Amino acid sequence: MDSSSSSQAEFDYLFKLLMIGDSGVGKSSLLLSFISDTYEDLSPTIGVDFKVKYVTVGGKRLKLAIWDTAGQERFRTLTSSYYRGAQGIIMVYDVTRRDTFTNLSEVWAKEIDLYSTNQDCIKMLVGNKVDKESDRVVTKKEGIDFAREYGCLFIECSAKTRVNVQQCFEELVLKILDTPSLLAEGSKGVKKNIFKEKPPPSDASTSSCC
Amino acid sequence: MASSSNCKAEIDADDEVLEESIEHFDDFTLASSWERFISEIEAVCRLWMADGPKNLLEKGAVLLESYGNLYKVKSEMKYAMKSYFMEYYFESNPMGKAAEWNFNLHDLQLCFGVKEFLVIAPQSASGVVLDAPEASKLLSAIAIALSNCSSLWPAFVPVHDPSRKAYIGIQNLGTVFTRRFEADRIGSQVPIKLMHLEGLYEIFVSKFAYSTLDLSIHVFKVQFSMRLTYRTIAYEDDDDIKGTDAGVTKSGDNPNGEASNRTQWDDDCSWSEWYYAEDPVRGFELIAIWSEKIVESSMEMAELENSSPHEAEKWFITPNFSPNVLEGSKGKRIGFSSQLHLVVDALEMSFEAQFIEDFVSAENPGSDNLKSMVIPSPTVIDRVMRELFHDGVQLTDFIDGEHKTSRAIKGAPLESLFAQFCLHSLWFGNCNIRAIAVLWVEFVREVRWCWEESQPLPRMLMNGTIDLSTCLVNQKLQMLAICIEKKQQWNEDFQDCLGSEDHSDSMTEDESVAGDDSDTMHKPSENFSGKVDSFSIADDSHSCGRTIAREGKKTEDLSPRDDKKSSENTRRGSAGIIDSMMLLKSYQSMHAPYTQEAPLMTEDMHEERLQAVEAFGDSFNFSAQLEKEILTSDMSAFKAANPDAVFEDFIRWHSPGDWEEVDLEDSVSQSGVGIEKSKDNWPPRGRLSKRMSEKGNLWREIWDSVSALPASEQKPLLDPNREGEKVLHYLETLRPHQLLEQMVSTAFRAAVDTLNQTSYGDLKQMGTKMDQLYLTLASGLKPLQVNRLSADSETINDLRRLCIVFEHVENLLTIAASLHRKILRAPRLSKEIFDDFYNFYSPRMGTGLTDDVVHKEHNVKVEVRNQERTVVSNMFSPPTANQSWRKVLSMGNLLNGHEPILREIIFTLCDEVNGNHYAGRDAGSSQNELKSYRMYTCGTSNDLRVALSVVSCD
């Protein structure tokens, strides 16, 4: 995953990624760590923040528009609109705070169901702050089980030590590239002719009944 | 042989005079032309016999689709300057026994009870041998040829006029027996005797009983079976007056007063609001079959004629589809698909001008075809506007019954103002670009009127949000509706603040304002009720803020009016106490403030924001500008509601995650019961999170800078006057192609949503087809979301293909709906019929713009189960007096007063084959019984066809 900030205008695909999770789990730090390879204790995000990063994956030049939302409840009504059209959604929790993990199923997964417009959009579960191993309360296995239940990717990382941060985004982008419908959405200007594709196979159970 | 060689010699004589004079040959090698013809037939037959069905199939035998698995091969030959063709019909699986009343039997199979057979006929236009001598000569030729190669195939030769469907035929049954065939038809004036079963029976018996004496003495055990076909009175018959066009009735010479009141078959179908669909199902045919029965006297036959079809063993039903459905009527059918074609055409045209008004103005220098476009009269425009704006209701929820994929099509919800505008414009004029432009200009004018007069927009879903999955025009209208609502509330508040007017005063004032607008089409009465509604709404959410806590608390609150007089430290704008939350410093209950609603944005505003963020690069604070305003507003309101609050209090309320409580239990366990129980958990021990307490934290900076101000007095986050004006500016300056692109999407969505509301019972294939259509539309309409500056022919063509896909599904749905309505009580039947039609129709559902017609006949027969018979027989309503005078009933077996439209009977007489020494063996059957006589009759009271086959011993 090569980063290149020079070729701003040239890209093959534009993907919109969204980061959600309770306040203080380290979404902004994670993003900053990915974008600029630095780590700072950031002020809490107010509402929503937005970053663009150009990367090259598998020979494809990608423009990633990453929306980093605030976890505070008050901003939730506002952030709902950012779910629209996202090809990837990153759900972040803090491995040292159990409530941030349980809120994923109680709050955030429901928000996704409610607001996401994209059936195929890739969801990724990220357990942050693994550098504080001694304070850990959510085990890796719990994370894996959750990911399996919700059908999403799973990784544990640390924005502070930058362990797995690059891999986290790379994995997500690769998965999006693997999904034709998302790829089609992301390709600007490259128009697809649906009629030249094979017609969708009709439901086997219904077409074979006579 | 001698005669033939003589004849040959004569022919040769002319040519070979010289040779004759020298020497005379007795030429035994040369046969006559007739003999050569026979041997030619023989050769072809031997070849076909040697090949067998399997090889013939490989060699390209033609499958006759309408006859199940019947194939045919063809060979041509010449005789006496005429060319003939011989055809061999066979089944790919020769072993199976032919069922008597199989529906896909070939005519000759049905007439003569044969399986495989040969037909020989001249290559002429009619394909019929006209004179009897020629026919019998042909038949003997083939008989000789077949016996030469000891084939047992029956052979037929057509005779007479084609309309008589007359045949003669012969079949060699082995060494001793020969079967002869004969068929003919009477086209008119059938003798009365032959109209009845009794007479037909006697005709059959007369073939083998040589005298009347025989009839009385012998008892012949004649096997009898019968198939009767009934047809319902065509549904179209009811409509034929209507069908001639409503224009006739309008022009004054009202031919039939009741025609206008008559209900159409699709009155309860969802599309009937927009168009009338021709009923694809004209009627049904019922086929009742009496199988094998031994009849011994003509008396029994007479009794049989009185029996009701309910006594028949088997019932089959078959639909009678309108020919338009079967042949495909591209362009002829009026429906959503035809109008969608037109709106796509309009989209193509829309790129020709910069402004909508260019299409409206008469002196438009544009192309000639623009001038030829018709714009409906102002009265029609008025009617459409009235329906859109005045007959519409305020919607509370139109998600009901919406298809799950509907939202994926970027349009507007079916009942919404813009979707209804699109549907109206489909049927406005002929949906040409000029008509659309005129309608749009009127539409925008009306929307502006609502805005200026603060009248709620009709047909808008008022849930205070903007649905970004809809098209931009709809989002803008949602925004406008919200702005109008806010403007109303503010006017209200303003009047409250003046304190001089109570509600009833302001209402009458507003009313009189509305009444002054004499040039608008608003009816005062509607206006009045609308006013009352809006007041009650305004009353509820009086102070325009979003209530975080219970709404009922409002009465306790101080009204803003009183606040003004209060001192700085008074609590203002509280929405109620938050349970168990106390302020850190003052030990007072924490109050949740009313806060301002988060500002709403349409997708272009989101887009602008995104672009701005991109343009400013990573300059961090820019993107948070809007959210910062919200935060500022929240803090300000919180301060007002809790005058003694500190920053930490705000964080505890607003971002609990950033307030880290010191673990209380630890301290309890350490210090025992030292902590005062009475005060519970107060003062709460805790601190701000690290990031909140850092120096230069933006949150604290904002907190320090804001002053306490309740939400109702703050500068609004969303300025309704400004945003509303912006929306109207957008609508008034919308480019034609931008409008048309959104209209195409919305029209498709609204049309498919409308169709989807039609009930068609439990027809799975239809459901799947609808689901597929939604998905196809959703992906097919995506290219429209990309802003384009010129008509892209590929996109337009794709859209046209979508129209064709749409048309197919619309056709199918019409049929599904029609079948469902007609056989409501026997869903299994409608399902089977539909499934079969679907299989017939689906190969034609190409998306191509060119016709690719698949030739296949449609004739499904669905067996009716016993419990379904009443349902079916009820479809044969007793004919009215008006209908029954047309026909004189002369046949029996009436079904609710309907006589069969076709009666087919097979009589057979079987003889024991005496002694095996005859070695006679029927090609088809191995039993010792031989069907020595067989007669098939088919017809009605004035049309009779008889086919007889007789076995004789040579």
XYZ file of C-alpha atoms in Angstrom, chain B residues 159-683:
525
model
C -58.030 -34.599 -51.470
C -60.456 -31.964 -52.544
C -60.550 -28.402 -51.391
C -58.261 -27.632 -48.441
C -61.164 -26.268 -46.402
C -62.696 -29.728 -46.353
C -59.615 -31.166 -44.707
C -60.386 -34.341 -46.570
C -57.916 -37.189 -46.663
C -57.765 -40.684 -47.943
C -55.263 -43.111 -46.583
C -54.174 -46.679 -46.362
C -52.200 -48.800 -43.974
C -50.836 -52.254 -44.520
C -51.363 -54.203 -41.325
C -49.390 -57.270 -42.331
C -50.212 -60.000 -44.742
C -53.938 -60.140 -44.501
C -55.385 -56.953 -43.184
C -55.435 -53.545 -44.657
C -56.786 -50.460 -42.994
C -58.349 -47.747 -45.076
C -58.885 -44.210 -43.990
C -61.221 -41.505 -45.114
C -62.026 -38.122 -43.736
C -64.293 -35.336 -44.882
C -66.142 -32.349 -43.584
C -69.507 -30.691 -44.000
C -69.134 -26.968 -43.610
C -72.795 -26.012 -43.488
C -76.287 -27.409 -43.286
C -75.511 -30.402 -41.190
C -78.489 -32.762 -41.182
C -80.388 -32.489 -37.940
C -79.797 -36.120 -37.308
C -76.078 -35.576 -37.201
C -76.339 -32.789 -34.672
C -77.138 -35.290 -32.034
C -75.184 -38.066 -30.466
C -77.784 -40.596 -31.425
C -77.475 -39.879 -35.120
C -73.703 -39.951 -35.014
C -73.814 -43.292 -33.265
C -76.123 -44.707 -35.897
C -73.871 -43.524 -38.689
C -70.990 -45.357 -37.080
C -72.967 -48.539 -36.605
C -74.202 -48.399 -40.181
C -70.639 -48.829 -41.341
C -70.503 -52.414 -40.193
C -74.117 -53.436 -39.699
C -75.165 -54.192 -43.224
C -78.871 -54.093 -42.667
C -81.320 -52.626 -40.262
C -82.017 -56.133 -39.270
C -78.541 -56.455 -37.904
C -79.075 -53.402 -35.819
C -81.953 -54.868 -33.934
C -80.582 -58.368 -33.522
C -76.956 -57.829 -32.815
C -75.687 -55.969 -29.890
C -72.598 -54.089 -30.878
C -70.306 -53.113 -28.079
C -69.214 -49.756 -29.342
C -66.626 -47.892 -27.397
C -67.339 -44.250 -27.051
C -65.450 -41.300 -25.750
C -66.136 -37.621 -26.061
C -64.440 -34.291 -25.601
C -66.494 -31.125 -25.300
C -65.096 -27.623 -25.360
C -66.972 -24.716 -23.809
C -66.038 -21.101 -24.022
C -66.973 -18.322 -21.646
C -68.588 -15.265 -23.106
C -65.657 -13.100 -24.090
C -65.004 -10.395 -21.538
C -64.207 -8.084 -24.400
C -67.785 -8.457 -25.649
C -68.869 -6.471 -22.664
C -66.482 -3.755 -23.563
C -66.841 -3.539 -27.286
C -68.888 -0.405 -27.145
C -66.466 1.176 -24.771
C -63.596 -0.051 -26.868
C -64.578 2.025 -29.847
C -63.204 4.964 -27.929
C -64.563 7.387 -25.438
C -64.367 10.040 -28.131
C -67.592 8.751 -29.618
C -69.473 9.339 -26.436
C -68.026 12.774 -26.079
C -69.033 13.831 -29.549
C -72.639 13.645 -28.559
C -74.190 10.595 -30.173
C -74.038 8.648 -27.007
C -74.602 5.142 -28.277
C -75.153 3.562 -24.941
C -75.773 5.471 -21.783
C -74.681 2.703 -19.518
C -71.300 2.402 -21.170
C -69.919 5.279 -19.185
C -70.934 3.805 -15.865
C -69.644 0.388 -16.669
C -66.852 -0.824 -14.498
C -63.643 -1.850 -16.115
C -61.931 -5.061 -15.248
C -58.918 -3.237 -13.844
C -60.801 -0.681 -11.743
C -59.225 -1.930 -8.562
C -55.763 -2.280 -10.074
C -53.243 0.311 -9.033
C -52.579 1.545 -12.546
C -56.211 2.339 -13.316
C -55.723 5.812 -11.886
C -53.465 6.494 -14.863
C -54.590 4.298 -17.718
C -56.911 1.572 -18.796
C -55.208 -1.666 -19.729
C -56.811 -3.920 -22.260
C -57.835 -7.128 -20.578
C -55.213 -9.645 -21.644
C -57.486 -12.574 -20.813
C -60.418 -12.634 -23.178
C -62.011 -15.623 -21.598
C -61.535 -19.250 -20.812
C -62.237 -22.521 -22.491
C -63.316 -25.509 -20.548
C -62.653 -28.941 -21.938
C -64.651 -31.771 -20.488
C -63.714 -35.323 -21.349
C -65.858 -38.428 -21.114
C -63.511 -41.312 -21.470
C -64.074 -44.908 -22.615
C -67.625 -46.020 -22.287
C -69.349 -49.004 -23.876
C -72.502 -48.054 -25.685
C -74.903 -50.681 -26.857
C -77.835 -48.768 -28.210
C -78.780 -45.398 -29.568
C -81.013 -44.896 -26.557
C -77.965 -44.686 -24.366
C -76.563 -42.059 -26.632
C -79.661 -39.958 -26.282
C -79.339 -40.161 -22.521
C -75.717 -39.187 -22.690
C -76.622 -36.057 -24.534
C -78.650 -34.928 -21.567
C -75.911 -35.434 -19.060
C -74.202 -32.418 -17.604
C -70.532 -31.738 -18.123
C -70.142 -32.213 -14.387
C -70.384 -35.927 -15.077
C -67.365 -35.879 -17.327
C -64.295 -37.638 -15.987
C -61.865 -34.862 -16.583
C -61.945 -31.117 -16.839
C -59.303 -28.907 -18.300
C -59.218 -25.157 -18.469
C -57.342 -23.025 -20.913
C -57.133 -19.245 -21.081
C -58.047 -17.325 -24.142
C -55.417 -14.605 -24.331
C -55.776 -11.455 -26.307
C -53.711 -11.702 -29.488
C -51.857 -8.528 -28.523
C -50.421 -10.336 -25.576
C -49.281 -13.334 -27.532
C -47.827 -11.561 -30.513
C -46.263 -8.752 -28.611
C -47.548 -5.341 -29.551
C -44.529 -3.156 -29.442
C -45.563 0.458 -29.321
C -49.256 -0.255 -29.574
C -49.917 -0.881 -25.939
C -50.554 2.115 -23.732
C -49.155 1.800 -20.285
C -46.415 3.129 -18.092
C -43.811 1.667 -20.400
C -45.088 3.554 -23.429
C -45.021 6.815 -21.474
C -41.599 6.072 -20.058
C -40.366 5.757 -23.622
C -41.671 9.261 -24.202
C -40.050 10.748 -21.154
C -36.738 9.218 -22.218
C -37.219 10.885 -25.600
C -37.809 14.117 -23.737
C -34.599 13.600 -21.824
C -32.735 13.283 -25.101
C -34.276 16.536 -26.309
C -33.633 18.330 -23.042
C -29.964 18.853 -23.815
C -30.884 21.156 -26.654
C -31.659 24.139 -24.473
C -30.127 25.897 -21.516
C -33.297 26.834 -19.721
C -36.682 25.297 -19.226
C -38.276 28.484 -20.485
C -36.607 27.991 -23.873
C -38.908 25.089 -24.496
C -41.962 27.012 -23.455
C -41.605 30.147 -25.512
C -43.363 30.073 -28.843
C -40.723 31.984 -30.777
C -38.190 29.364 -29.931
C -35.763 29.087 -32.841
C -35.280 25.408 -32.141
C -35.818 22.530 -34.460
C -39.049 21.902 -36.309
C -40.001 18.890 -34.312
C -40.093 21.101 -31.260
C -42.741 23.256 -32.876
C -44.865 20.274 -33.721
C -45.119 19.318 -30.085
C -48.487 19.888 -28.573
C -49.035 21.657 -25.311
C -52.323 20.851 -23.607
C -54.766 23.648 -22.987
C -54.619 25.816 -19.852
C -57.669 24.074 -18.436
C -55.776 20.799 -18.467
C -52.849 22.476 -16.742
C -55.224 23.880 -14.144
C -56.723 20.478 -13.533
C -53.297 18.845 -13.038
C -52.191 21.625 -10.700
C -55.353 21.329 -8.703
C -54.913 17.597 -8.339
C -51.291 18.024 -7.313
C -51.652 20.845 -4.860
C -55.201 20.890 -3.625
C -56.534 17.394 -3.694
C -53.397 16.209 -2.015
C -53.204 15.471 1.646
C -50.382 15.889 4.086
C -48.658 12.597 4.381
C -47.606 11.099 7.625
C -45.926 7.979 6.406
C -45.676 6.498 2.968
C -43.244 3.753 3.611
C -46.207 1.402 3.905
C -46.179 -1.281 1.273
C -43.119 0.113 -0.355
C -40.901 -2.428 -2.033
C -37.662 -3.019 -0.213
C -35.543 -2.047 -3.198
C -37.625 0.985 -4.055
C -35.346 3.289 -2.113
C -32.395 2.130 -4.167
C -33.885 3.913 -7.158
C -32.982 7.527 -6.733
C -36.376 9.066 -7.205
C -39.053 10.251 -4.874
C -41.523 8.221 -2.824
C -44.656 7.382 -4.763
C -47.080 9.654 -2.934
C -44.727 12.605 -2.720
C -45.283 15.844 -4.565
C -42.504 15.390 -7.092
C -43.335 11.753 -7.842
C -46.934 12.734 -8.490
C -45.739 15.577 -10.671
C -43.720 13.062 -12.704
C -46.632 10.667 -13.055
C -48.900 13.505 -14.135
C -46.429 14.700 -16.711
C -46.229 11.184 -18.169
C -49.847 11.598 -19.173
C -49.734 15.325 -19.795
C -50.042 15.943 -23.487
C -47.971 13.226 -24.976
C -45.183 13.788 -22.521
C -43.128 15.844 -24.941
C -40.433 18.176 -23.698
C -42.492 21.299 -24.284
C -45.472 19.987 -22.356
C -43.167 18.981 -19.527
C -41.519 22.407 -19.530
C -44.886 24.167 -19.352
C -46.035 21.955 -16.536
C -42.794 22.438 -14.633
C -42.945 26.219 -14.858
C -46.486 26.095 -13.481
C -45.393 23.686 -10.809
C -42.551 25.910 -9.633
C -44.854 28.899 -9.665
C -47.276 27.083 -7.411
C -44.461 25.988 -5.092
C -43.337 29.588 -4.830
C -46.839 30.643 -3.957
C -46.814 28.156 -1.065
C -43.505 29.600 0.064
C -44.522 33.224 -0.140
C -47.795 32.598 1.624
C -46.269 30.213 4.170
C -48.684 27.499 3.109
C -47.543 23.966 3.861
C -46.428 22.072 0.775
C -48.877 19.295 0.014
C -47.868 15.653 -0.343
C -44.724 16.049 1.695
C -43.694 13.658 4.408
C -43.327 15.838 7.459
C -40.882 14.045 9.678
C -38.367 16.844 9.887
C -35.663 15.066 7.943
C -34.320 15.102 4.449
C -34.085 11.706 2.838
C -30.785 11.723 1.004
C -31.645 8.560 -0.894
C -34.239 10.453 -2.903
C -33.570 12.667 -5.869
C -32.333 16.204 -5.363
C -35.565 17.909 -6.352
C -37.379 15.924 -3.701
C -34.722 16.758 -1.129
C -35.057 20.418 -2.006
C -38.814 20.227 -1.636
C -38.397 18.538 1.731
C -36.072 21.333 2.746
C -38.585 23.894 1.582
C -41.400 22.184 3.460
C -39.318 22.338 6.635
C -38.443 25.972 6.030
C -42.091 26.835 5.511
C -42.977 25.074 8.730
C -40.271 26.971 10.619
C -41.260 30.260 9.072
C -44.805 29.671 10.219
C -43.662 28.928 13.735
C -41.530 32.009 13.813
C -44.297 34.226 12.655
C -46.260 32.671 15.423
C -43.577 33.376 18.007
C -43.206 36.882 16.774
C -46.857 37.502 17.296
C -46.629 35.912 20.715
C -43.831 38.240 21.627
C -45.883 41.206 20.644
C -48.297 39.844 23.181
C -51.186 41.642 21.573
C -52.828 38.898 19.588
C -54.208 35.632 20.670
C -54.601 32.715 18.332
C -58.048 33.401 17.092
C -57.058 36.949 16.160
C -54.070 35.880 14.176
C -56.074 33.207 12.493
C -58.673 35.546 11.151
C -56.001 37.881 10.020
C -54.230 35.183 8.097
C -57.465 34.074 6.679
C -58.234 37.409 5.247
C -54.792 37.541 3.725
C -55.432 34.259 2.003
C -58.809 35.434 0.861
C -57.284 38.437 -0.869
C -55.431 36.236 -3.284
C -58.225 36.108 -5.753
C -56.021 35.110 -8.647
C -54.898 31.883 -7.051
C -56.822 28.709 -7.286
C -57.014 28.040 -3.582
C -60.398 27.322 -2.224
C -60.968 29.324 0.919
C -62.549 26.409 2.741
C -59.513 24.221 2.270
C -57.332 27.040 3.255
C -59.179 27.439 6.451
C -58.842 23.863 7.568
C -55.214 23.845 6.587
C -54.695 26.849 8.799
C -56.246 25.254 11.792
C -54.041 22.229 11.421
C -50.897 24.202 11.191
C -51.793 26.159 14.282
C -52.224 23.098 16.349
C -48.839 21.883 15.217
C -47.260 25.193 16.040
C -48.871 25.085 19.432
C -47.241 21.849 20.344
C -43.669 22.642 19.597
C -44.023 26.161 20.646
C -40.460 27.201 21.197
C -39.082 25.618 18.049
C -36.418 23.716 19.900
C -35.857 20.016 19.904
C -36.980 18.518 23.138
C -34.462 16.236 24.650
C -36.567 15.427 27.669
C -40.282 15.048 28.068
C -42.464 17.401 26.211
C -45.064 17.529 28.965
C -42.745 19.488 31.215
C -43.223 22.512 29.095
C -45.858 24.082 31.223
C -43.454 24.318 34.128
C -40.986 26.213 32.050
C -40.876 29.886 31.928
C -41.884 31.193 28.608
C -39.297 33.171 26.692
C -41.410 36.233 26.999
C -41.089 36.211 30.735
C -37.414 35.403 30.530
C -36.663 38.726 29.041
C -37.612 40.454 32.200
C -35.726 38.025 34.373
C -32.281 38.562 35.688
C -29.181 36.953 34.241
C -29.070 34.152 36.760
C -32.528 32.792 36.134
C -32.847 29.402 34.550
C -34.028 29.608 30.975
C -34.818 27.148 28.233
C -34.865 24.065 30.409
C -36.482 20.936 29.075
C -36.542 19.317 32.477
C -34.401 17.845 35.176
C -32.084 15.022 34.310
C -32.571 12.244 36.837
C -29.700 11.631 39.220
C -27.487 14.301 37.733
C -26.352 17.055 40.036
C -24.198 20.022 39.217
C -20.692 19.691 40.585
C -20.336 23.078 42.173
C -23.774 24.042 43.339
C -25.416 20.728 44.113
C -28.452 21.606 42.085
C -30.287 19.325 39.737
C -28.921 19.397 36.234
C -31.401 20.577 33.655
C -31.346 19.420 30.097
C -31.734 22.420 27.816
C -33.864 22.712 24.792
C -31.431 22.594 21.957
C -31.600 23.646 18.393
C -32.291 21.069 15.829
C -29.225 20.033 13.874
C -29.269 21.890 10.577
C -30.530 19.867 7.676
C -28.662 19.544 4.467
C -29.516 18.353 1.024
C -27.003 16.221 -0.756
C -25.575 19.063 -2.800
C -24.865 20.902 0.463
C -23.060 17.834 1.756
C -21.196 17.706 -1.500
C -20.204 21.367 -1.248
C -18.949 20.770 2.226
C -16.932 17.810 1.132
C -15.389 19.789 -1.677
C -14.611 22.659 0.606
C -12.884 20.306 2.999
C -10.897 18.834 0.163
C -9.953 22.252 -1.116
C -8.756 23.350 2.285
C -6.766 20.200 2.596
C -6.148 19.093 6.105
C -6.630 22.400 7.812
C -8.320 20.691 10.656
C -10.848 23.073 11.986
C -12.600 23.919 8.808
C -14.594 20.769 8.471
C -15.810 21.134 12.004
C -17.233 24.576 11.373
C -20.811 23.482 11.224
C -20.485 21.111 14.121
C -18.734 23.810 16.092
C -21.765 25.989 15.654
C -23.944 23.213 16.961
C -21.661 22.675 19.903
C -21.615 26.372 20.632
C -25.360 26.469 20.517
C -25.629 23.451 22.816
C -23.206 24.947 25.323
C -24.983 28.243 25.261
C -28.324 26.575 25.868
C -26.862 24.427 28.613
C -25.449 27.441 30.341
C -28.839 29.118 30.166
C -30.610 26.115 31.599
C -27.999 25.643 34.315
C -26.697 29.042 35.287
C -24.303 27.602 37.850
C -22.839 24.891 35.686
C -19.161 24.453 34.975
C -17.460 22.950 31.910
C -17.239 19.540 33.595
C -21.013 19.491 34.001
C -21.470 20.101 30.355
C -19.083 17.280 29.489
C -20.886 14.916 31.854
C -24.102 15.634 30.022
C -22.820 15.944 26.515
C -19.936 13.511 26.302
C -20.142 11.170 29.288
C -17.239 9.177 27.951
C -14.901 12.027 28.699
C -15.815 12.132 32.365
C -13.871 9.509 34.217
C -15.443 8.620 37.521
C -13.117 7.620 40.268
C -14.091 4.118 41.184
C -16.420 4.613 44.066
C -16.472 1.085 45.336
C -12.736 1.134 45.798
C -12.952 4.137 48.052
C -15.870 2.630 49.894
C -14.021 -0.535 50.609
C -10.940 1.376 51.638
C -12.534 3.802 53.990
C -15.280 1.564 55.196
C -18.636 3.280 55.689
C -16.951 6.610 56.051
C -18.679 8.222 53.125
C -21.932 9.863 53.943
C -24.706 7.623 52.671
C -27.324 10.323 52.694
C -25.638 12.281 50.005
C -25.370 9.189 47.871
C -22.780 9.718 45.204
C -22.311 13.381 45.658
C -20.113 15.139 45.094
